[in-house]
């Protein structure tokens, strides 16, 4: 019986690197992998010579691969069935899964449960205000397996907060939930360092 897996961590915890290494391991054994990423994260995408968008999954350590983009209103189950009819898909790997809708997570649970295809989701647990993303929340609720990919704060403790940082180095505590960025905008921290820096800013 296939399962829906959720592998989460703070930023800079090598989630994407893990996703790409998992893809390599499956493909090395002759499996066909459907690598997908929600269209909200377009940091590493580019336009080819024909003017078409090319979606890229790229890790901080340099690993990368071309992926299929998933639109926010797209029916993943339908698309899976269409692709699977042409050539059997052995496994689905989704990067940045926090940007999926709850309905899309339900669709991937259906694929794992009734289409006997494992689905591995890699992404963040929470936003810069420590609140769950929609996709992450639903994955916590229905994933068969939930695993934390751990990373560390500068102080050495486990990082669990994705702090949004301004250009002058201060922690931003208000704003839209989604603002795409990497090390230029975010820093993973432990809860203690996060709270202390906010308190120091407010003095």
PDB file of C-alpha atoms in Angstrom:
ATOM      1  CA  UNK A   1       0.000   0.000   0.000  1.00  0.00           C
ATOM      2  CA  UNK A   2       1.486   3.361  -1.043  1.00  0.00           C
ATOM      3  CA  UNK A   3       1.615   6.298   1.351  1.00  0.00           C
ATOM      4  CA  UNK A   4       1.496  10.095   1.428  1.00  0.00           C
ATOM      5  CA  UNK A   5       4.681  11.385   3.043  1.00  0.00           C
ATOM      6  CA  UNK A   6       5.304  14.870   4.453  1.00  0.00           C
ATOM      7  CA  UNK A   7       8.928  15.800   5.065  1.00  0.00           C
ATOM      8  CA  UNK A   8       9.131  19.279   6.580  1.00  0.00           C
ATOM      9  CA  UNK A   9      11.745  21.596   7.988  1.00  0.00           C
ATOM     10  CA  UNK A  10      12.729  25.207   8.435  1.00  0.00           C
ATOM     11  CA  UNK A  11      14.400  27.105   5.619  1.00  0.00           C
ATOM     12  CA  UNK A  12      17.956  25.985   4.828  1.00  0.00           C
ATOM     13  CA  UNK A  13      17.299  22.482   6.188  1.00  0.00           C
ATOM     14  CA  UNK A  14      18.103  20.876   2.792  1.00  0.00           C
ATOM     15  CA  UNK A  15      14.482  19.974   2.019  1.00  0.00           C
ATOM     16  CA  UNK A  16      14.927  20.515  -1.707  1.00  0.00           C
ATOM     17  CA  UNK A  17      18.255  18.694  -1.719  1.00  0.00           C
ATOM     18  CA  UNK A  18      16.522  15.758  -0.034  1.00  0.00           C
ATOM     19  CA  UNK A  19      13.737  15.865  -2.627  1.00  0.00           C
ATOM     20  CA  UNK A  20      16.231  15.817  -5.491  1.00  0.00           C
ATOM     21  CA  UNK A  21      18.317  13.042  -3.951  1.00  0.00           C
ATOM     22  CA  UNK A  22      15.151  11.009  -3.443  1.00  0.00           C
ATOM     23  CA  UNK A  23      14.292  11.574  -7.110  1.00  0.00           C
ATOM     24  CA  UNK A  24      17.758  10.383  -8.127  1.00  0.00           C
ATOM     25  CA  UNK A  25      17.428   7.236  -6.017  1.00  0.00           C
ATOM     26  CA  UNK A  26      14.081   6.325  -7.583  1.00  0.00           C
ATOM     27  CA  UNK A  27      15.258   7.020 -11.133  1.00  0.00           C
ATOM     28  CA  UNK A  28      18.476   5.065 -10.589  1.00  0.00           C
ATOM     29  CA  UNK A  29      16.273   2.018  -9.902  1.00  0.00           C
ATOM     30  CA  UNK A  30      14.378   2.567 -13.152  1.00  0.00           C
ATOM     31  CA  UNK A  31      11.310   4.282 -11.695  1.00  0.00           C
ATOM     32  CA  UNK A  32       9.497   7.126 -13.448  1.00  0.00           C
ATOM     33  CA  UNK A  33       9.260  10.154 -11.164  1.00  0.00           C
ATOM     34  CA  UNK A  34       6.756  12.976 -11.595  1.00  0.00           C
ATOM     35  CA  UNK A  35       8.553  15.965 -10.039  1.00  0.00           C
ATOM     36  CA  UNK A  36       6.205  18.890  -9.377  1.00  0.00           C
ATOM     37  CA  UNK A  37       6.250  22.311  -7.759  1.00  0.00           C
ATOM     38  CA  UNK A  38       3.452  24.835  -7.071  1.00  0.00           C
ATOM     39  CA  UNK A  39       3.547  27.838  -9.383  1.00  0.00           C
ATOM     40  CA  UNK A  40       3.766  30.319  -6.497  1.00  0.00           C
ATOM     41  CA  UNK A  41       7.483  29.603  -6.174  1.00  0.00           C
ATOM     42  CA  UNK A  42       9.064  30.796  -9.421  1.00  0.00           C
ATOM     43  CA  UNK A  43      12.458  31.939  -8.082  1.00  0.00           C
ATOM     44  CA  UNK A  44      14.545  29.659 -10.266  1.00  0.00           C
ATOM     45  CA  UNK A  45      12.270  29.440 -13.295  1.00  0.00           C
ATOM     46  CA  UNK A  46      13.316  30.804 -16.669  1.00  0.00           C
ATOM     47  CA  UNK A  47      11.935  31.336 -20.167  1.00  0.00           C
ATOM     48  CA  UNK A  48      13.305  29.112 -22.924  1.00  0.00           C
ATOM     49  CA  UNK A  49      14.043  30.094 -26.536  1.00  0.00           C
ATOM     50  CA  UNK A  50      10.416  29.417 -27.455  1.00  0.00           C
ATOM     51  CA  UNK A  51       9.090  31.751 -24.807  1.00  0.00           C
ATOM     52  CA  UNK A  52       7.850  28.949 -22.559  1.00  0.00           C
ATOM     53  CA  UNK A  53       8.270  28.941 -18.798  1.00  0.00           C
ATOM     54  CA  UNK A  54      10.610  26.269 -17.498  1.00  0.00           C
ATOM     55  CA  UNK A  55      10.029  25.365 -13.853  1.00  0.00           C
ATOM     56  CA  UNK A  56      13.118  24.425 -11.871  1.00  0.00           C
ATOM     57  CA  UNK A  57      13.551  22.784  -8.479  1.00  0.00           C
ATOM     58  CA  UNK A  58      16.878  24.013  -7.133  1.00  0.00           C
ATOM     59  CA  UNK A  59      18.614  23.546  -3.803  1.00  0.00           C
ATOM     60  CA  UNK A  60      21.085  25.852  -2.091  1.00  0.00           C
ATOM     61  CA  UNK A  61      23.876  23.320  -2.545  1.00  0.00           C
ATOM     62  CA  UNK A  62      23.534  23.437  -6.323  1.00  0.00           C
ATOM     63  CA  UNK A  63      21.375  20.414  -7.149  1.00  0.00           C
ATOM     64  CA  UNK A  64      18.593  21.186  -9.617  1.00  0.00           C
ATOM     65  CA  UNK A  65      16.087  19.560 -11.953  1.00  0.00           C
ATOM     66  CA  UNK A  66      13.331  20.640 -14.320  1.00  0.00           C
ATOM     67  CA  UNK A  67       9.865  20.025 -12.871  1.00  0.00           C
ATOM     68  CA  UNK A  68       6.230  20.351 -13.843  1.00  0.00           C
ATOM     69  CA  UNK A  69       4.479  23.399 -12.456  1.00  0.00           C
ATOM     70  CA  UNK A  70       1.189  22.933 -10.606  1.00  0.00           C
ATOM     71  CA  UNK A  71      -1.233  25.842 -10.740  1.00  0.00           C
ATOM     72  CA  UNK A  72      -3.157  26.753  -7.624  1.00  0.00           C
ATOM     73  CA  UNK A  73      -6.531  25.857  -9.151  1.00  0.00           C
ATOM     74  CA  UNK A  74      -5.302  22.706 -10.898  1.00  0.00           C
ATOM     75  CA  UNK A  75      -6.762  19.260 -10.308  1.00  0.00           C
ATOM     76  CA  UNK A  76      -3.663  17.173  -9.563  1.00  0.00           C
ATOM     77  CA  UNK A  77      -5.581  13.895  -9.611  1.00  0.00           C
ATOM     78  CA  UNK A  78      -6.900  14.547 -13.120  1.00  0.00           C
ATOM     79  CA  UNK A  79      -3.486  15.544 -14.402  1.00  0.00           C
ATOM     80  CA  UNK A  80      -1.921  12.482 -12.816  1.00  0.00           C
ATOM     81  CA  UNK A  81      -4.456  10.205 -14.486  1.00  0.00           C
ATOM     82  CA  UNK A  82      -3.859  11.834 -17.877  1.00  0.00           C
ATOM     83  CA  UNK A  83      -0.079  11.454 -17.595  1.00  0.00           C
ATOM     84  CA  UNK A  84      -0.289   7.987 -16.109  1.00  0.00           C
ATOM     85  CA  UNK A  85      -2.321   6.747 -19.071  1.00  0.00           C
ATOM     86  CA  UNK A  86       0.498   7.732 -21.425  1.00  0.00           C
ATOM     87  CA  UNK A  87       3.323   6.348 -19.280  1.00  0.00           C
ATOM     88  CA  UNK A  88       3.086   4.854 -15.809  1.00  0.00           C
ATOM     89  CA  UNK A  89       4.175   7.152 -12.988  1.00  0.00           C
ATOM     90  CA  UNK A  90       5.894   5.219 -10.189  1.00  0.00           C
ATOM     91  CA  UNK A  91       6.226   8.028  -7.650  1.00  0.00           C
ATOM     92  CA  UNK A  92       5.316  11.702  -7.196  1.00  0.00           C
ATOM     93  CA  UNK A  93       7.735  14.113  -5.537  1.00  0.00           C
ATOM     94  CA  UNK A  94       6.480  17.604  -4.696  1.00  0.00           C
ATOM     95  CA  UNK A  95       8.790  20.419  -3.597  1.00  0.00           C
ATOM     96  CA  UNK A  96       7.495  23.548  -1.790  1.00  0.00           C
ATOM     97  CA  UNK A  97       4.340  21.630  -0.880  1.00  0.00           C
ATOM     98  CA  UNK A  98       3.307  24.273   1.662  1.00  0.00           C
ATOM     99  CA  UNK A  99       1.919  26.248  -1.294  1.00  0.00           C
ATOM    100  CA  UNK A 100      -0.540  23.529  -2.287  1.00  0.00           C
ATOM    101  CA  UNK A 101      -4.206  23.994  -1.484  1.00  0.00           C
ATOM    102  CA  UNK A 102      -5.906  21.683   1.004  1.00  0.00           C
ATOM    103  CA  UNK A 103      -7.908  20.235  -1.877  1.00  0.00           C
ATOM    104  CA  UNK A 104      -4.731  19.420  -3.814  1.00  0.00           C
ATOM    105  CA  UNK A 105      -3.306  17.633  -0.774  1.00  0.00           C
ATOM    106  CA  UNK A 106      -6.525  15.599  -0.615  1.00  0.00           C
ATOM    107  CA  UNK A 107      -6.047  14.709  -4.276  1.00  0.00           C
ATOM    108  CA  UNK A 108      -2.523  13.465  -3.609  1.00  0.00           C
ATOM    109  CA  UNK A 109      -3.773  11.443  -0.657  1.00  0.00           C
ATOM    110  CA  UNK A 110      -6.263   9.826  -3.054  1.00  0.00           C
ATOM    111  CA  UNK A 111      -3.449   9.023  -5.495  1.00  0.00           C
ATOM    112  CA  UNK A 112      -1.429   7.339  -2.748  1.00  0.00           C
ATOM    113  CA  UNK A 113      -4.416   5.463  -1.348  1.00  0.00           C
ATOM    114  CA  UNK A 114      -6.316   4.380  -4.448  1.00  0.00           C
ATOM    115  CA  UNK A 115      -3.794   4.587  -7.305  1.00  0.00           C
ATOM    116  CA  UNK A 116      -1.050   2.806  -5.347  1.00  0.00           C
ATOM    117  CA  UNK A 117       1.499   5.508  -6.132  1.00  0.00           C
ATOM    118  CA  UNK A 118       3.683   6.903  -3.329  1.00  0.00           C
ATOM    119  CA  UNK A 119       3.604  10.691  -2.941  1.00  0.00           C
ATOM    120  CA  UNK A 120       6.484  12.457  -1.190  1.00  0.00           C
ATOM    121  CA  UNK A 121       5.973  16.089  -0.210  1.00  0.00           C
ATOM    122  CA  UNK A 122       8.809  18.364   0.911  1.00  0.00           C
ATOM    123  CA  UNK A 123       8.205  21.822   2.350  1.00  0.00           C
ATOM    124  CA  UNK A 124       7.929  24.291   5.188  1.00  0.00           C
ATOM    125  CA  UNK A 125       5.755  23.811   8.224  1.00  0.00           C
ATOM    126  CA  UNK A 126       5.012  27.445   9.021  1.00  0.00           C
ATOM    127  CA  UNK A 127       5.370  31.009   7.757  1.00  0.00           C
ATOM    128  CA  UNK A 128       7.326  33.990   9.093  1.00  0.00           C
ATOM    129  CA  UNK A 129       4.675  34.500  11.799  1.00  0.00           C
ATOM    130  CA  UNK A 130       4.966  30.834  12.850  1.00  0.00           C
ATOM    131  CA  UNK A 131       1.517  30.032  11.415  1.00  0.00           C
ATOM    132  CA  UNK A 132       0.853  26.928   9.347  1.00  0.00           C
ATOM    133  CA  UNK A 133       0.583  27.182   5.573  1.00  0.00           C
ATOM    134  CA  UNK A 134      -2.588  25.745   4.071  1.00  0.00           C
ATOM    135  CA  UNK A 135      -0.838  22.847   2.373  1.00  0.00           C
ATOM    136  CA  UNK A 136       1.288  22.011   5.418  1.00  0.00           C
ATOM    137  CA  UNK A 137      -1.714  22.064   7.725  1.00  0.00           C
ATOM    138  CA  UNK A 138      -3.591  19.587   5.568  1.00  0.00           C
ATOM    139  CA  UNK A 139      -0.531  17.350   5.272  1.00  0.00           C
ATOM    140  CA  UNK A 140      -0.195  17.215   9.055  1.00  0.00           C
ATOM    141  CA  UNK A 141      -3.830  16.181   9.190  1.00  0.00           C
ATOM    142  CA  UNK A 142      -3.828  13.367   6.617  1.00  0.00           C
ATOM    143  CA  UNK A 143      -0.266  12.322   5.701  1.00  0.00           C
ATOM    144  CA  UNK A 144       0.581   8.715   6.500  1.00  0.00           C
ATOM    145  CA  UNK A 145       4.122   9.641   7.491  1.00  0.00           C
ATOM    146  CA  UNK A 146       5.411  12.963   8.865  1.00  0.00           C
ATOM    147  CA  UNK A 147       9.165  13.478   9.246  1.00  0.00           C
ATOM    148  CA  UNK A 148      11.139  16.542  10.292  1.00  0.00           C
ATOM    149  CA  UNK A 149      14.286  17.482   8.392  1.00  0.00           C
ATOM    150  CA  UNK A 150      16.234  19.297  11.071  1.00  0.00           C
ATOM    151  CA  UNK A 151      18.406  22.393  10.813  1.00  0.00           C
ATOM    152  CA  UNK A 152      20.150  24.605  13.325  1.00  0.00           C
ATOM    153  CA  UNK A 153      19.945  28.211  14.455  1.00  0.00           C
ATOM    154  CA  UNK A 154      23.093  30.325  14.706  1.00  0.00           C
ATOM    155  CA  UNK A 155      23.099  29.615  18.448  1.00  0.00           C
ATOM    156  CA  UNK A 156      23.238  25.872  17.824  1.00  0.00           C
ATOM    157  CA  UNK A 157      19.678  25.007  18.851  1.00  0.00           C
ATOM    158  CA  UNK A 158      17.163  23.468  16.466  1.00  0.00           C
ATOM    159  CA  UNK A 159      15.701  25.998  14.025  1.00  0.00           C
ATOM    160  CA  UNK A 160      11.904  25.956  13.793  1.00  0.00           C
ATOM    161  CA  UNK A 161      11.104  29.562  12.775  1.00  0.00           C
ATOM    162  CA  UNK A 162      11.404  31.041   9.272  1.00  0.00           C
ATOM    163  CA  UNK A 163      12.083  34.645  10.222  1.00  0.00           C
ATOM    164  CA  UNK A 164      11.519  37.255   7.513  1.00  0.00           C
ATOM    165  CA  UNK A 165      14.348  39.794   7.583  1.00  0.00           C
ATOM    166  CA  UNK A 166      14.287  43.401   6.351  1.00  0.00           C
ATOM    167  CA  UNK A 167      17.160  44.996   4.426  1.00  0.00           C
ATOM    168  CA  UNK A 168      18.422  46.599   7.637  1.00  0.00           C
ATOM    169  CA  UNK A 169      18.492  43.230   9.407  1.00  0.00           C
ATOM    170  CA  UNK A 170      15.371  43.545  11.524  1.00  0.00           C
ATOM    171  CA  UNK A 171      12.764  40.807  11.867  1.00  0.00           C
ATOM    172  CA  UNK A 172       9.520  41.589  10.046  1.00  0.00           C
ATOM    173  CA  UNK A 173       6.428  40.590  12.017  1.00  0.00           C
ATOM    174  CA  UNK A 174       3.611  41.814   9.747  1.00  0.00           C
ATOM    175  CA  UNK A 175       2.747  41.403   6.079  1.00  0.00           C
ATOM    176  CA  UNK A 176       1.420  38.960   3.512  1.00  0.00           C
ATOM    177  CA  UNK A 177       1.905  35.307   4.367  1.00  0.00           C
ATOM    178  CA  UNK A 178       3.636  34.492   1.105  1.00  0.00           C
ATOM    179  CA  UNK A 179       6.681  36.431  -0.054  1.00  0.00           C
ATOM    180  CA  UNK A 180       9.018  34.328  -2.163  1.00  0.00           C
ATOM    181  CA  UNK A 181      12.681  34.559  -1.251  1.00  0.00           C
ATOM    182  CA  UNK A 182      15.752  32.768   0.033  1.00  0.00           C
ATOM    183  CA  UNK A 183      18.676  33.806   2.199  1.00  0.00           C
ATOM    184  CA  UNK A 184      18.137  37.366   1.017  1.00  0.00           C
ATOM    185  CA  UNK A 185      14.827  37.575   2.889  1.00  0.00           C
ATOM    186  CA  UNK A 186      14.685  34.776   5.441  1.00  0.00           C
ATOM    187  CA  UNK A 187      16.716  33.242   8.242  1.00  0.00           C
ATOM    188  CA  UNK A 188      15.880  30.045  10.104  1.00  0.00           C
ATOM    189  CA  UNK A 189      16.045  30.458  13.879  1.00  0.00           C
ATOM    190  CA  UNK A 190      15.185  28.767  17.125  1.00  0.00           C
ATOM    191  CA  UNK A 191      12.179  30.154  18.975  1.00  0.00           C
ATOM    192  CA  UNK A 192      14.344  31.780  21.664  1.00  0.00           C
ATOM    193  CA  UNK A 193      16.527  33.783  19.271  1.00  0.00           C
ATOM    194  CA  UNK A 194      13.453  34.783  17.279  1.00  0.00           C
ATOM    195  CA  UNK A 195      11.649  36.175  20.325  1.00  0.00           C
ATOM    196  CA  UNK A 196      14.736  37.859  21.782  1.00  0.00           C
ATOM    197  CA  UNK A 197      15.500  39.720  18.567  1.00  0.00           C
ATOM    198  CA  UNK A 198      11.909  40.952  18.314  1.00  0.00           C
ATOM    199  CA  UNK A 199      12.003  42.148  21.936  1.00  0.00           C
ATOM    200  CA  UNK A 200      15.303  43.960  21.316  1.00  0.00           C
ATOM    201  CA  UNK A 201      13.808  45.701  18.266  1.00  0.00           C
ATOM    202  CA  UNK A 202      10.865  46.939  20.326  1.00  0.00           C
ATOM    203  CA  UNK A 203      13.007  48.584  23.036  1.00  0.00           C
TER     204      UNK A 203
END
